[in-house]
GROMACS .gro file of C-alpha atoms in nm:
model
  168
    1UNK     CA    1  -0.818   7.389 -11.979
    2UNK     CA    2  -0.730   7.190 -11.667
    3UNK     CA    3  -0.367   7.159 -11.571
    4UNK     CA    4  -0.204   6.824 -11.625
    5UNK     CA    5  -0.026   6.640 -11.345
    6UNK     CA    6   0.354   6.657 -11.369
    7UNK     CA    7   0.533   6.327 -11.410
    8UNK     CA    8   0.730   6.190 -11.115
    9UNK     CA    9   1.064   6.342 -11.222
   10UNK     CA   10   0.910   6.687 -11.271
   11UNK     CA   11   0.732   6.661 -10.939
   12UNK     CA   12   1.049   6.566 -10.751
   13UNK     CA   13   1.244   6.846 -10.920
   14UNK     CA   14   0.979   7.108 -10.848
   15UNK     CA   15   0.939   7.004 -10.486
   16UNK     CA   16   1.317   7.006 -10.437
   17UNK     CA   17   1.341   7.357 -10.581
   18UNK     CA   18   1.054   7.490 -10.372
   19UNK     CA   19   1.185   7.338 -10.052
   20UNK     CA   20   1.536   7.468 -10.128
   21UNK     CA   21   1.425   7.831 -10.091
   22UNK     CA   22   1.477   7.813  -9.717
   23UNK     CA   23   1.828   7.670  -9.746
   24UNK     CA   24   1.918   7.917 -10.019
   25UNK     CA   25   1.788   8.208  -9.813
   26UNK     CA   26   2.018   8.114  -9.528
   27UNK     CA   27   2.325   7.979  -9.704
   28UNK     CA   28   2.354   8.256  -9.962
   29UNK     CA   29   2.366   8.524  -9.695
   30UNK     CA   30   2.595   8.374  -9.431
   31UNK     CA   31   2.935   8.414  -9.601
   32UNK     CA   32   2.869   8.777  -9.691
   33UNK     CA   33   2.706   8.865  -9.358
   34UNK     CA   34   3.000   9.055  -9.213
   35UNK     CA   35   3.048   9.268  -9.526
   36UNK     CA   36   2.678   9.344  -9.553
   37UNK     CA   37   2.670   9.425  -9.181
   38UNK     CA   38   2.957   9.668  -9.232
   39UNK     CA   39   2.777   9.833  -9.524
   40UNK     CA   40   2.461   9.874  -9.318
   41UNK     CA   41   2.647  10.000  -9.011
   42UNK     CA   42   2.541   9.706  -8.795
   43UNK     CA   43   2.735   9.596  -8.490
   44UNK     CA   44   2.872   9.243  -8.481
   45UNK     CA   45   2.592   9.100  -8.266
   46UNK     CA   46   2.321   9.282  -8.465
   47UNK     CA   47   2.429   9.103  -8.784
   48UNK     CA   48   2.298   8.778  -8.645
   49UNK     CA   49   1.948   8.923  -8.651
   50UNK     CA   50   1.950   8.882  -9.028
   51UNK     CA   51   1.923   8.506  -8.982
   52UNK     CA   52   1.696   8.534  -8.677
   53UNK     CA   53   1.437   8.742  -8.863
   54UNK     CA   54   1.429   8.490  -9.148
   55UNK     CA   55   1.350   8.212  -8.900
   56UNK     CA   56   1.095   8.433  -8.725
   57UNK     CA   57   0.914   8.482  -9.056
   58UNK     CA   58   0.929   8.108  -9.123
   59UNK     CA   59   0.788   8.025  -8.781
   60UNK     CA   60   0.499   8.270  -8.794
   61UNK     CA   61   0.404   8.187  -9.153
   62UNK     CA   62   0.360   7.819  -9.073
   63UNK     CA   63   0.054   7.912  -8.872
   64UNK     CA   64  -0.104   8.074  -9.180
   65UNK     CA   65  -0.001   7.876  -9.487
   66UNK     CA   66  -0.137   7.537  -9.378
   67UNK     CA   67  -0.496   7.655  -9.329
   68UNK     CA   68  -0.462   7.900  -9.620
   69UNK     CA   69  -0.365   7.624  -9.863
   70UNK     CA   70  -0.668   7.425  -9.751
   71UNK     CA   71  -0.901   7.718  -9.813
   72UNK     CA   72  -0.765   7.881 -10.133
   73UNK     CA   73  -0.576   7.586 -10.281
   74UNK     CA   74  -0.221   7.462 -10.297
   75UNK     CA   75  -0.121   7.640 -10.618
   76UNK     CA   76  -0.242   7.983 -10.507
   77UNK     CA   77  -0.070   7.940 -10.171
   78UNK     CA   78   0.259   7.857 -10.340
   79UNK     CA   79   0.234   8.159 -10.569
   80UNK     CA   80   0.140   8.385 -10.279
   81UNK     CA   81   0.440   8.261 -10.081
   82UNK     CA   82   0.672   8.308 -10.378
   83UNK     CA   83   0.539   8.662 -10.428
   84UNK     CA   84   0.603   8.750 -10.064
   85UNK     CA   85   0.948   8.590 -10.087
   86UNK     CA   86   1.035   8.796 -10.397
   87UNK     CA   87   0.911   9.113 -10.227
   88UNK     CA   88   1.140   9.032  -9.933
   89UNK     CA   89   1.431   8.977 -10.172
   90UNK     CA   90   1.372   9.317 -10.330
   91UNK     CA   91   1.351   9.490  -9.992
   92UNK     CA   92   1.671   9.315  -9.879
   93UNK     CA   93   1.857   9.393 -10.201
   94UNK     CA   94   1.780   9.764 -10.172
   95UNK     CA   95   1.823   9.785  -9.795
   96UNK     CA   96   2.014  10.091  -9.680
   97UNK     CA   97   1.978  10.023  -9.308
   98UNK     CA   98   1.965   9.727  -9.075
   99UNK     CA   99   1.592   9.766  -8.993
  100UNK     CA  100   1.512   9.767  -9.365
  101UNK     CA  101   1.723   9.453  -9.414
  102UNK     CA  102   1.550   9.284  -9.120
  103UNK     CA  103   1.208   9.366  -9.266
  104UNK     CA  104   1.315   9.216  -9.597
  105UNK     CA  105   1.451   8.905  -9.431
  106UNK     CA  106   1.129   8.861  -9.231
  107UNK     CA  107   0.932   8.880  -9.556
  108UNK     CA  108   1.168   8.631  -9.718
  109UNK     CA  109   1.114   8.388  -9.433
  110UNK     CA  110   0.739   8.442  -9.433
  111UNK     CA  111   0.722   8.390  -9.809
  112UNK     CA  112   0.958   8.091  -9.821
  113UNK     CA  113   0.743   7.912  -9.565
  114UNK     CA  114   0.450   7.902  -9.806
  115UNK     CA  115   0.611   7.685 -10.074
  116UNK     CA  116   0.785   7.478  -9.805
  117UNK     CA  117   0.465   7.398  -9.613
  118UNK     CA  118   0.249   7.347  -9.921
  119UNK     CA  119   0.509   7.128 -10.093
  120UNK     CA  120   0.520   6.890  -9.799
  121UNK     CA  121   0.138   6.881  -9.810
  122UNK     CA  122   0.150   6.805 -10.184
  123UNK     CA  123   0.385   6.515 -10.125
  124UNK     CA  124   0.151   6.381  -9.856
  125UNK     CA  125  -0.148   6.428 -10.088
  126UNK     CA  126   0.018   6.242 -10.373
  127UNK     CA  127   0.206   5.962 -10.195
  128UNK     CA  128   0.176   5.754  -9.885
  129UNK     CA  129   0.395   5.520  -9.688
  130UNK     CA  130   0.716   5.407  -9.856
  131UNK     CA  131   0.655   5.604 -10.176
  132UNK     CA  132   0.631   5.927  -9.973
  133UNK     CA  133   0.954   5.849  -9.790
  134UNK     CA  134   1.133   5.771 -10.117
  135UNK     CA  135   1.007   6.093 -10.276
  136UNK     CA  136   1.120   6.303  -9.981
  137UNK     CA  137   1.456   6.123  -9.986
  138UNK     CA  138   1.502   6.206 -10.356
  139UNK     CA  139   1.412   6.567 -10.282
  140UNK     CA  140   1.670   6.581 -10.004
  141UNK     CA  141   1.940   6.437 -10.230
  142UNK     CA  142   1.866   6.684 -10.508
  143UNK     CA  143   1.848   6.966 -10.258
  144UNK     CA  144   2.190   6.878 -10.119
  145UNK     CA  145   2.342   6.885 -10.468
  146UNK     CA  146   2.172   7.215 -10.548
  147UNK     CA  147   2.277   7.381 -10.223
  148UNK     CA  148   2.641   7.279 -10.270
  149UNK     CA  149   2.646   7.424 -10.622
  150UNK     CA  150   2.476   7.747 -10.520
  151UNK     CA  151   2.675   7.791 -10.199
  152UNK     CA  152   3.002   7.782 -10.387
  153UNK     CA  153   2.906   8.073 -10.613
  154UNK     CA  154   2.647   8.274 -10.427
  155UNK     CA  155   2.841   8.465 -10.158
  156UNK     CA  156   3.044   8.660 -10.411
  157UNK     CA  157   2.735   8.735 -10.619
  158UNK     CA  158   2.535   8.857 -10.318
  159UNK     CA  159   2.820   9.072 -10.189
  160UNK     CA  160   2.903   9.225 -10.529
  161UNK     CA  161   2.535   9.297 -10.596
  162UNK     CA  162   2.491   9.463 -10.258
  163UNK     CA  163   2.810   9.667 -10.309
  164UNK     CA  164   2.688   9.789 -10.647
  165UNK     CA  165   2.350   9.890 -10.503
  166UNK     CA  166   2.516  10.079 -10.216
  167UNK     CA  167   2.735  10.277 -10.460
  168UNK     CA  168   2.436  10.414 -10.650
   0.00000   0.00000   0.00000
């Protein structure tokens, strides 16, 4: 049975959520970075690599996900990216050393790039001109609201979760 097209509201919500993975990956980690760095035995300057490796993964993945989405399809590319992102989250959550955390963050960046790149392509496929600009503007507004809500609660959750994993 063929999939039905989501209505405009569903489409805007889904694209906002998929694009927000990048912001969430950065903003959720920053406030707890010093505590996590202490737990992993990282020096102060080495802690910054956690963000750098995420961006490195994002940058490299852009070279792959555009052509990949054209060859295997948008949906499969999004799911592949989400799978890689989740794998990176698991590696990062169970990291016991800085290199392991950096590997997880690279995977998170690589995976988050997939939905980000493909979502922008979906918007361009579906809309053009003013409609595309309005859709991207709505996504940005929803993303801002989502990030503010998540940012206010996430640092404590990330830190407590990491502390509990390190105690085991």
